[in-house]
Coordinates of C-alpha atoms in Angstrom, one line a residue:
Chain M
M1 CA -0.2 0.5 -0.3
L2 CA 2.8 2.5 1.2
I3 CA 5.1 1.5 -1.5
L4 CA 1.8 2.0 -4.5
I5 CA 1.6 5.6 -2.7
T6 CA 5.0 6.3 -2.9
I7 CA 5.0 5.0 -6.6
W8 CA 1.8 7.1 -7.5
E9 CA 3.4 10.5 -5.4
A10 CA 6.4 9.8 -7.9
I11 CA 4.8 9.2 -11.1
S12 CA 3.0 13.3 -10.1
K13 CA 6.2 15.0 -8.7
F14 CA 8.0 14.1 -11.7
E15 CA 5.1 14.9 -14.5
V16 CA 5.5 11.9 -16.0
F17 CA 1.5 13.0 -16.9
P18 CA -0.4 16.1 -17.2
A19 CA -0.9 16.8 -13.8
F20 CA -4.6 17.1 -15.0
M21 CA -4.1 13.3 -15.8
W22 CA -2.5 12.2 -12.7
P23 CA -3.5 14.0 -9.7
P24 CA -1.2 13.9 -6.2
L25 CA -2.7 12.0 -4.0
I26 CA -1.6 13.2 -0.4
I27 CA 1.3 15.4 -1.0
P28 CA 0.3 19.1 -3.4
N29 CA 3.0 19.9 -5.9
D30 CA 2.5 23.4 -5.4
P31 CA 1.7 24.7 -2.1
G32 CA -2.2 24.8 -1.5
G33 CA -2.5 23.2 -5.1
V34 CA -5.4 20.2 -6.1
T35 CA -4.8 16.5 -4.0
V36 CA -7.4 13.7 -4.1
I37 CA -7.6 13.3 -0.8
K38 CA -8.6 17.2 -0.2
T39 CA -10.8 16.6 -2.5
L40 CA -12.3 13.7 -1.3
V41 CA -12.3 15.2 2.5
E42 CA -13.7 18.1 1.1
G43 CA -15.8 16.8 -0.9
I44 CA -17.4 14.9 1.9
I45 CA -17.4 18.2 3.9
S46 CA -18.8 19.7 2.0
G47 CA -21.8 17.0 1.4
Q48 CA -21.8 16.5 -2.7
L49 CA -19.8 13.3 -2.2
L50 CA -22.1 12.4 0.5
E51 CA -25.0 13.1 -1.2
A52 CA -23.6 11.3 -4.0
T53 CA -22.9 8.9 -2.5
G54 CA -26.8 8.3 -0.7
A55 CA -28.9 9.0 -4.1
S56 CA -26.0 6.2 -5.5
L57 CA -27.2 3.6 -2.5
I58 CA -30.8 4.3 -2.4
R59 CA -30.9 3.6 -5.9
L60 CA -29.2 0.4 -5.2
F61 CA -30.8 -1.0 -2.3
I62 CA -34.2 0.2 -3.8
G63 CA -33.3 -1.7 -6.9
F64 CA -31.5 -5.3 -5.0
I65 CA -35.1 -5.6 -2.9
V66 CA -36.9 -5.8 -6.0
A67 CA -34.9 -7.6 -8.1
V68 CA -34.5 -10.4 -4.7
I69 CA -38.6 -10.3 -4.7
I70 CA -38.8 -11.0 -8.7
G71 CA -35.7 -13.4 -8.6
L72 CA -37.0 -15.6 -5.9
V73 CA -40.3 -15.7 -7.2
L74 CA -39.6 -16.4 -10.7
G75 CA -36.6 -18.8 -9.4
F76 CA -39.4 -21.0 -7.4
L77 CA -41.6 -20.8 -10.4
I78 CA -38.8 -22.2 -12.8
Y79 CA -38.2 -25.0 -9.7
K80 CA -41.6 -25.7 -9.6
Y81 CA -43.6 -25.7 -13.1
K82 CA -41.8 -27.6 -15.7
I83 CA -43.0 -25.6 -18.4
V84 CA -41.8 -22.2 -17.1
D85 CA -38.3 -23.4 -17.0
D86 CA -39.0 -24.8 -20.5
T87 CA -39.9 -21.1 -21.8
L88 CA -38.3 -18.7 -19.4
G89 CA -35.1 -20.5 -17.7
F90 CA -34.0 -20.5 -21.4
F91 CA -35.5 -17.2 -22.2
V92 CA -33.5 -15.3 -18.8
T93 CA -30.2 -17.1 -19.4
S94 CA -30.7 -15.6 -22.9
L95 CA -31.1 -12.4 -21.7
Q96 CA -27.8 -12.5 -18.7
A97 CA -25.8 -12.8 -21.4
I98 CA -26.4 -9.5 -22.2
P99 CA -24.5 -6.9 -20.3
N100 CA -26.5 -4.6 -18.3
I101 CA -25.1 -1.1 -19.7
V102 CA -26.7 -2.3 -22.8
W103 CA -30.4 -1.9 -22.0
M104 CA -29.1 1.7 -21.1
P105 CA -30.3 3.3 -24.5
L106 CA -33.7 0.7 -24.5
A107 CA -34.1 2.8 -20.7
I108 CA -33.6 5.6 -21.5
L109 CA -36.3 5.7 -24.4
W110 CA -38.9 3.8 -22.0
F111 CA -38.2 5.7 -18.9
G112 CA -36.5 8.8 -19.2
L113 CA -32.9 9.9 -18.4
G114 CA -33.1 9.7 -14.8
V115 CA -33.6 7.6 -11.8
G116 CA -36.0 5.5 -13.3
S117 CA -34.2 4.2 -15.6
V118 CA -31.1 3.8 -13.4
I119 CA -33.4 1.5 -11.3
F120 CA -34.2 -0.2 -13.9
I121 CA -30.9 -1.5 -15.3
V122 CA -30.2 -2.2 -11.9
I123 CA -33.5 -4.4 -11.3
L124 CA -32.9 -6.3 -14.2
G125 CA -29.3 -7.4 -13.9
A126 CA -29.8 -8.0 -10.0
A127 CA -33.0 -10.4 -10.5
L128 CA -31.5 -11.6 -13.7
S129 CA -28.9 -13.0 -11.9
I130 CA -30.9 -14.1 -8.9
T131 CA -33.4 -15.8 -11.2
I132 CA -31.3 -18.5 -12.1
T133 CA -29.4 -19.3 -8.8
S134 CA -31.8 -19.4 -7.2
S135 CA -33.6 -21.9 -9.3
T136 CA -30.6 -23.8 -9.1
A137 CA -30.8 -23.8 -5.3
F138 CA -34.2 -24.9 -5.1
K139 CA -33.5 -27.6 -7.6
S140 CA -30.6 -28.9 -5.8
V141 CA -32.6 -29.4 -1.8
P142 CA -32.0 -32.9 -1.7
P143 CA -35.0 -35.0 -2.0
L144 CA -34.5 -37.3 1.0
L145 CA -35.3 -34.2 3.1
I146 CA -38.6 -33.3 1.4
R147 CA -39.3 -37.0 1.5
V148 CA -38.5 -36.9 5.8
A149 CA -40.8 -33.6 5.8
S150 CA -43.9 -35.2 4.2
T151 CA -44.0 -38.5 5.6
M152 CA -44.3 -36.5 8.9
G153 CA -47.4 -34.4 7.1
S154 CA -45.7 -31.9 6.0
S155 CA -47.1 -29.8 2.4
G156 CA -48.1 -27.3 0.4
F157 CA -46.6 -23.7 1.7
H158 CA -45.8 -25.6 5.2
L159 CA -43.2 -27.9 2.6
F160 CA -41.3 -24.8 1.4
R161 CA -40.9 -22.6 4.0
T162 CA -40.1 -24.9 6.7
V163 CA -37.8 -26.8 4.4
I164 CA -37.5 -26.1 0.8
F165 CA -36.7 -22.7 1.3
K166 CA -34.7 -23.0 4.4
S167 CA -31.8 -25.4 2.4
T168 CA -31.4 -22.9 0.0
I169 CA -30.2 -20.5 2.0
P170 CA -26.5 -20.9 1.5
Q171 CA -27.2 -20.8 -2.0
Q172 CA -29.3 -18.0 -2.3
I173 CA -26.9 -15.7 0.1
A174 CA -24.0 -16.8 -2.4
G175 CA -26.3 -15.8 -5.4
L176 CA -27.2 -12.6 -3.5
R177 CA -23.7 -11.8 -2.9
L178 CA -23.2 -12.1 -7.0
A179 CA -26.6 -10.1 -7.3
W180 CA -25.1 -7.3 -5.2
A181 CA -21.8 -6.6 -6.9
L182 CA -24.0 -6.5 -10.7
A183 CA -26.4 -4.3 -8.9
W184 CA -23.6 -2.1 -7.6
R185 CA -21.8 -1.5 -11.4
A186 CA -25.3 -1.4 -12.9
V187 CA -26.2 1.8 -10.5
L188 CA -23.2 3.0 -11.3
A189 CA -23.2 3.1 -15.7
G190 CA -26.6 3.8 -15.0
E191 CA -25.8 6.9 -13.1
L192 CA -22.5 7.6 -16.1
L193 CA -24.7 7.3 -18.7
G194 CA -29.0 8.3 -17.7
G195 CA -27.8 11.0 -15.9
S196 CA -29.7 12.0 -12.6
G197 CA -27.2 12.5 -10.0
G198 CA -25.3 10.2 -7.8
L199 CA -21.5 8.8 -7.6
G200 CA -21.7 8.0 -11.6
T201 CA -22.9 11.3 -12.5
L202 CA -20.8 13.1 -10.4
L203 CA -18.0 10.7 -12.3
D204 CA -19.3 11.8 -15.7
L205 CA -19.2 15.5 -14.6
G206 CA -15.5 15.1 -13.0
R207 CA -14.6 13.8 -16.7
S208 CA -16.5 17.2 -18.8
I209 CA -14.6 19.7 -16.9
Q210 CA -10.9 17.5 -16.4
A211 CA -11.0 17.5 -12.7
M212 CA -8.8 14.0 -12.6
D213 CA -8.7 14.7 -8.7
L214 CA -12.3 14.3 -8.5
I215 CA -12.7 11.3 -10.3
F216 CA -10.1 9.3 -8.3
S217 CA -11.9 10.6 -5.1
I218 CA -15.0 8.6 -6.6
M219 CA -13.4 6.1 -7.0
I220 CA -12.4 5.7 -4.0
I221 CA -15.4 6.1 -2.8
I222 CA -16.7 3.2 -5.1
G223 CA -14.3 1.2 -4.1
V224 CA -14.6 1.1 -0.6
I225 CA -18.6 1.4 -0.8
G226 CA -17.7 -2.5 -2.6
S227 CA -15.8 -4.0 -0.7
F228 CA -17.4 -2.9 3.2
I229 CA -20.3 -4.0 1.8
D230 CA -18.7 -7.6 0.6
N231 CA -16.6 -8.3 3.4
F232 CA -18.8 -6.9 6.4
I233 CA -22.6 -7.5 5.0
F234 CA -22.3 -10.5 2.8
V235 CA -18.7 -12.5 3.7
R236 CA -20.6 -12.4 7.8
I237 CA -23.8 -13.4 6.9
E238 CA -22.0 -15.9 4.2
R239 CA -19.2 -17.5 7.2
F240 CA -22.7 -17.6 9.6
V241 CA -24.6 -19.9 7.8
L242 CA -22.2 -22.1 6.6
R243 CA -21.1 -22.4 9.8
K244 CA -24.6 -23.1 11.6
W245 CA -25.3 -25.9 8.2
G246 CA -21.5 -27.6 8.9
I247 CA -20.6 -26.8 5.7
Q248 CA -17.8 -25.0 6.1
T249 CA -16.0 -25.0 9.9
T250 CA -14.0 -22.1 10.4
H251 CA -11.5 -22.5 13.2
Chain J
M1 CA -54.6 -56.2 20.3
M2 CA -51.9 -58.3 18.8
A3 CA -53.9 -60.2 16.3
E4 CA -56.1 -57.0 15.1
E5 CA -54.8 -56.4 11.1
H6 CA -52.8 -53.6 11.1
I7 CA -51.6 -52.9 6.9
I8 CA -53.3 -55.4 4.6
L9 CA -52.0 -55.4 0.8
Q10 CA -53.7 -57.1 -1.8
N11 CA -52.3 -58.0 -5.3
V12 CA -50.6 -54.7 -5.3
H13 CA -48.7 -54.1 -8.4
K14 CA -46.1 -51.7 -9.5
E15 CA -44.7 -50.9 -12.4
F16 CA -42.4 -48.4 -13.3
Q17 CA -42.7 -46.6 -16.7
R18 CA -39.3 -46.0 -18.4
K19 CA -38.5 -44.1 -22.5
D20 CA -38.7 -46.3 -24.8
H21 CA -38.4 -49.4 -23.1
A22 CA -41.2 -51.9 -22.0
P23 CA -42.2 -50.8 -18.7
T24 CA -40.3 -52.6 -15.4
I25 CA -42.1 -54.3 -12.9
A26 CA -41.4 -53.7 -9.8
L27 CA -44.4 -55.4 -7.6
D28 CA -45.8 -58.4 -9.2
D29 CA -49.5 -59.2 -7.3
V30 CA -48.1 -58.4 -3.7
S31 CA -50.7 -59.5 -0.9
L32 CA -48.8 -59.2 2.8
T33 CA -50.8 -58.6 6.5
I34 CA -49.2 -57.2 8.7
K35 CA -50.7 -57.6 12.7
K36 CA -51.0 -54.3 15.1
G37 CA -47.4 -55.0 16.7
E38 CA -45.7 -57.1 14.5
F39 CA -42.2 -56.2 13.4
V40 CA -41.8 -57.3 10.0
S41 CA -38.9 -57.1 8.2
L42 CA -38.7 -57.2 3.7
L43 CA -35.8 -59.2 2.9
G44 CA -34.0 -59.6 -0.6
P45 CA -31.3 -58.5 -2.9
S46 CA -31.1 -55.4 -4.4
G47 CA -34.0 -54.5 -7.1
C48 CA -36.8 -57.3 -5.0
G49 CA -38.8 -54.0 -5.0
K50 CA -38.7 -53.8 -0.8
S51 CA -38.3 -50.3 -0.9
T52 CA -41.3 -49.7 -3.4
L53 CA -43.3 -51.1 -1.1
L54 CA -41.9 -49.6 2.1
N55 CA -42.8 -46.4 -0.1
I56 CA -46.2 -47.7 -1.1
V57 CA -47.4 -48.1 2.7
A58 CA -45.5 -44.6 3.4
G59 CA -47.8 -43.0 1.0
L60 CA -44.6 -41.5 -0.7
E61 CA -45.4 -43.6 -4.2
K62 CA -48.2 -44.9 -5.9
E63 CA -49.3 -48.7 -6.6
T64 CA -50.5 -49.1 -10.0
S65 CA -53.5 -51.5 -9.3
G66 CA -54.4 -53.8 -6.0
S67 CA -55.7 -52.4 -2.4
L68 CA -53.8 -51.2 0.3
L69 CA -55.5 -50.8 3.8
V70 CA -53.8 -49.5 7.3
N71 CA -56.8 -50.3 9.9
D72 CA -59.8 -50.7 6.8
K73 CA -59.2 -47.1 5.4
P74 CA -57.3 -47.3 1.8
I75 CA -54.2 -45.5 2.1
K76 CA -54.4 -41.6 0.2
G77 CA -50.5 -40.1 0.0
P78 CA -48.4 -39.6 3.0
G79 CA -49.5 -39.5 6.6
N80 CA -48.6 -38.6 10.0
D81 CA -50.0 -42.3 11.5
R82 CA -46.5 -43.4 9.3
I83 CA -43.9 -42.7 9.4
V84 CA -40.1 -43.2 7.5
V85 CA -36.8 -43.8 8.7
F86 CA -34.6 -43.7 6.0
Q87 CA -30.5 -45.2 5.4
E88 CA -29.5 -41.8 6.0
S89 CA -30.7 -39.9 8.3
G90 CA -32.2 -36.4 6.7
L91 CA -31.8 -34.5 9.1
F92 CA -32.5 -30.7 8.4
P93 CA -29.0 -28.8 8.9
W94 CA -30.2 -25.7 9.8
M95 CA -32.1 -27.7 13.0
S96 CA -30.8 -28.2 16.4
V97 CA -31.2 -31.7 17.2
L98 CA -34.1 -30.5 19.7
D99 CA -35.3 -28.6 16.8
N100 CA -35.0 -31.7 14.3
V101 CA -37.0 -33.9 16.4
M102 CA -40.0 -31.3 17.7
Y103 CA -40.4 -30.9 13.2
G104 CA -43.1 -32.7 13.4
L105 CA -44.6 -32.2 17.0
L106 CA -45.1 -28.4 15.8
L107 CA -46.4 -29.8 12.2
K108 CA -49.1 -31.9 14.2
K109 CA -49.5 -28.0 16.2
V110 CA -48.7 -29.8 20.0
P111 CA -47.6 -26.2 21.7
K112 CA -44.1 -25.7 21.7
E113 CA -43.8 -26.2 25.2
E114 CA -45.2 -29.9 25.4
A115 CA -43.5 -30.2 22.4
K116 CA -40.1 -29.5 23.4
A117 CA -40.6 -31.7 26.6
R118 CA -41.9 -34.5 24.8
A119 CA -38.9 -34.1 22.5
M120 CA -36.4 -33.8 25.3
D121 CA -38.0 -37.1 26.4
W122 CA -37.6 -39.0 23.5
L123 CA -33.6 -37.5 23.3
Q124 CA -33.3 -39.1 26.5
K125 CA -34.7 -42.1 25.8
V126 CA -32.4 -42.6 22.3
H127 CA -29.4 -41.5 24.6
L128 CA -28.9 -38.2 23.4
G129 CA -30.6 -35.6 25.5
K130 CA -26.3 -34.1 26.1
F131 CA -26.7 -33.3 22.4
A132 CA -30.1 -31.6 22.3
Q133 CA -28.6 -28.5 21.0
A134 CA -26.1 -29.7 18.7
M135 CA -26.1 -29.4 15.1
P136 CA -26.5 -32.4 13.2
H137 CA -23.3 -31.9 11.2
E138 CA -21.2 -32.5 14.8
L139 CA -23.0 -36.2 16.0
S140 CA -21.7 -39.1 14.4
G141 CA -23.9 -41.5 11.9
G142 CA -25.5 -43.5 14.4
M143 CA -26.1 -40.3 16.4
K144 CA -27.6 -39.1 13.5
Q145 CA -30.1 -42.4 13.1
R146 CA -30.9 -42.5 17.0
V147 CA -32.1 -38.2 16.4
A148 CA -33.9 -39.7 13.1
I149 CA -35.4 -42.4 15.3
A150 CA -36.7 -40.3 17.4
R151 CA -38.1 -38.0 15.1
A152 CA -40.2 -40.0 13.6
L153 CA -41.4 -42.4 17.3
V154 CA -41.8 -38.5 19.0
T155 CA -44.9 -37.8 17.2
D156 CA -46.3 -41.3 18.3
P157 CA -46.9 -42.7 14.8
E158 CA -48.9 -46.5 14.6
I159 CA -46.4 -47.7 11.9
L160 CA -42.8 -47.1 12.1
L161 CA -41.4 -47.2 8.6
M162 CA -37.8 -48.2 8.3
D163 CA -35.8 -48.5 5.0
E164 CA -32.6 -49.7 5.7
P165 CA -32.1 -47.6 8.6
F166 CA -28.6 -49.5 9.4
A167 CA -27.2 -50.0 6.3
A168 CA -25.1 -46.9 6.3
L169 CA -23.4 -47.2 10.1
D170 CA -20.7 -49.5 11.0
E171 CA -21.3 -53.2 12.8
Q172 CA -21.2 -51.8 16.0
T173 CA -22.7 -49.2 15.7
R174 CA -25.7 -51.4 14.0
M175 CA -25.3 -53.8 17.2
V176 CA -26.3 -51.3 19.6
L177 CA -29.4 -50.1 17.7
H178 CA -30.1 -53.6 17.4
K179 CA -30.8 -53.7 21.1
E180 CA -31.9 -50.1 21.1
L181 CA -34.7 -50.4 18.6
D182 CA -35.5 -53.7 20.0
K183 CA -36.1 -52.5 23.1
L184 CA -38.4 -49.5 21.8
W185 CA -40.7 -51.6 20.0
R186 CA -41.3 -53.7 22.8
E187 CA -41.7 -50.5 24.7
T188 CA -43.8 -48.7 22.3
G189 CA -45.5 -51.9 20.7
K190 CA -45.7 -50.1 17.6
T191 CA -46.2 -51.9 13.7
I192 CA -42.5 -51.7 12.7
I193 CA -42.2 -52.8 8.4
F194 CA -38.2 -52.7 8.3
V195 CA -36.3 -53.0 4.8
T196 CA -32.9 -55.2 4.6
H197 CA -30.3 -57.1 3.1
N198 CA -28.5 -58.1 5.8
I199 CA -30.0 -61.5 7.0
R200 CA -28.8 -61.4 10.7
E201 CA -30.1 -57.8 10.9
A202 CA -33.2 -59.5 9.5
V203 CA -32.9 -62.8 12.1
V204 CA -32.6 -60.9 15.0
L205 CA -35.0 -58.2 15.1
S206 CA -38.1 -59.7 13.4
D207 CA -41.5 -61.5 14.2
R208 CA -41.3 -62.4 10.6
I209 CA -39.3 -62.1 7.4
V210 CA -40.6 -61.8 4.3
L211 CA -38.2 -62.6 1.7
M212 CA -38.6 -61.0 -2.3
K213 CA -37.7 -62.3 -5.2
T214 CA -36.8 -60.4 -8.2
R215 CA -37.8 -60.3 -11.2
P216 CA -40.5 -59.2 -11.1
G217 CA -40.1 -58.3 -7.4
G218 CA -42.4 -60.5 -5.1
I219 CA -43.0 -62.6 -2.4
K220 CA -40.6 -65.5 -2.1
N221 CA -41.2 -66.6 0.7
I222 CA -41.9 -65.9 4.7
F223 CA -40.2 -67.2 7.6
P224 CA -41.8 -66.9 11.4
V225 CA -39.1 -66.3 13.8
Q226 CA -40.1 -67.5 17.3
A227 CA -36.8 -66.7 19.4
A228 CA -37.7 -65.2 22.5
R229 CA -36.7 -61.7 22.7
P230 CA -34.5 -60.1 23.8
R231 CA -32.3 -62.0 21.5
N232 CA -28.9 -62.6 20.8
S233 CA -27.4 -63.4 17.2
S234 CA -25.9 -66.7 18.4
D235 CA -28.7 -68.1 19.4
S236 CA -28.8 -71.8 17.5
I237 CA -32.3 -71.2 16.3
L238 CA -31.6 -67.9 14.8
I239 CA -28.3 -69.4 12.8
H240 CA -30.7 -72.3 11.9
L241 CA -33.1 -70.0 10.4
E242 CA -30.5 -67.9 9.2
N243 CA -28.6 -70.3 6.8
R244 CA -32.1 -71.6 5.5
I245 CA -32.9 -68.2 4.0
L246 CA -29.7 -67.9 2.9
T247 CA -30.1 -71.1 0.6
E248 CA -33.3 -69.6 -0.6
L249 CA -31.1 -66.3 -1.1
E250 CA -28.6 -68.2 -3.0
Q251 CA -31.5 -69.7 -5.8
E252 CA -32.8 -66.4 -6.4
M253 CA -29.3 -64.2 -6.4
E254 CA -28.0 -66.9 -8.5
K255 CA -30.6 -66.3 -10.6
V256 CA -30.0 -62.8 -10.6
L257 CA -26.2 -63.5 -11.1
K258 CA -26.6 -65.8 -14.3
E259 CA -28.6 -63.3 -15.7
E260 CA -26.4 -60.6 -15.6
L261 CA -23.3 -61.8 -15.8
G262 CA -24.2 -64.8 -18.5
S263 CA -21.6 -67.3 -18.6
D264 CA -18.7 -65.3 -16.6
Y265 CA -20.9 -66.6 -13.8
A266 CA -19.2 -69.5 -13.2
L267 CA -16.4 -68.4 -11.5
K268 CA -18.2 -65.7 -8.6
T269 CA -20.4 -68.6 -7.4
D270 CA -18.9 -69.4 -4.2
H271 CA -18.9 -66.3 -3.3
L272 CA -21.8 -66.3 -1.3
R273 CA -21.4 -68.2 2.0
V274 CA -21.3 -67.7 5.2
D275 CA -18.5 -67.8 7.4
P276 CA -19.7 -68.9 10.5
N277 CA -16.8 -67.5 12.9
N278 CA -18.4 -63.7 11.5
N279 CA -20.3 -62.4 14.1
M280 CA -21.8 -59.6 11.6
G281 CA -24.4 -60.6 9.9
S282 CA -24.0 -61.6 6.7
D283 CA -24.8 -59.0 3.4
I284 CA -26.7 -60.0 0.0

């Protein structure tokens, strides 16, 4: 880390690239000049960066939650009805091969430049992924567990709630983690192209005013949020679940 | 009480449809009456339809034709008067041992406190009181099967169906569990149908042994076991019976092997022999 920072500063000090392309990270080149850290701190204090981060996160959460609901329902239908599997299942797999951002022009035409389009591609990206992982999870429920429950008289929704769904939880969590990463990418890509505020739009602004320090600041925020949610939320839940299920014992 | 007919199978026939093949006959015209409180083993080589027969009684599979009455009523699907213990315990890995045992009780809307007390009581009967809060993956195979048995019996079913419940266990554990199952059966008076391919296991545990045959699957012979309980596998009556069954089984196996292996079979005839010093029971 320290080495990387040193190299960065060196490149900046020796002006390998012009200053607007490669601003210093911590130590300003001229007294009181621009640095990435300064821009980051000032952006956070002034609220500009925080506001944009908040806007992006709200879209992410709305989109993600809707996607989880859609994904689980579709995944279940694919598992439950062969006809849905043959039709929708195939369709979903093909759609998933299309990168999220490709939908953006279409989303802009449908929903206009703004929040609507961004949330649309977040939902699309995450929901398709969750549909596939959850249907796979449902299909891999051990038949023995279903037989055990039904011999004790469980059926219908009770069977689903107490056995089928519970049994898929480790795989569902892994699926959500994957979908969350897709959703986070989709938010930023959407905001970059579709405007409407948020970190992505700010990034685009940084590009147009050639403010590399702002761009780097935003990239740092994106990276930190991404790895924070992954490490502190998903990895922890995953570890807890795996330990409880006895799939992996961490010691 | 003992003479009451509990399960009546009449001309039960089961076929499996296969793609591009003639249907396989798993059970051909099976008739069998099981009395209340009787311990009956279904013994036979793989492919004789013993598990299919058990699943039909459990309601997990449907007979193609014939009739099946439990307490004079036809069976419609699985019911909690007949609970199955499978070869693998099938414990729910996300539930503690206690929650696993409570599952069937809560399903029957037994109040939580009572369910807990009954589950604990049964865990103690299978000597796992200390493991109530353990997770299934922390238990050994034999312990898991004990939990599975407790989980089945806690709901007080009339019939216990056991599908090779001890087949995956090591022999020492298996012998211990034989004794415990025998004891539980005598205490509770349940009707038990026990599927196995281990002759000694069948002989030690059962009131009657139904020897099954293959192609098509069905009943070959029925042997009553008249030794006093608790039994000891070195009892001469049992050893004699074991040999009689083995002799019949050899004929059956010979038929199967001849069909499967054709002329190569001659080399393998000596493989099915009882070793009198082997206390573990002979497998098929």
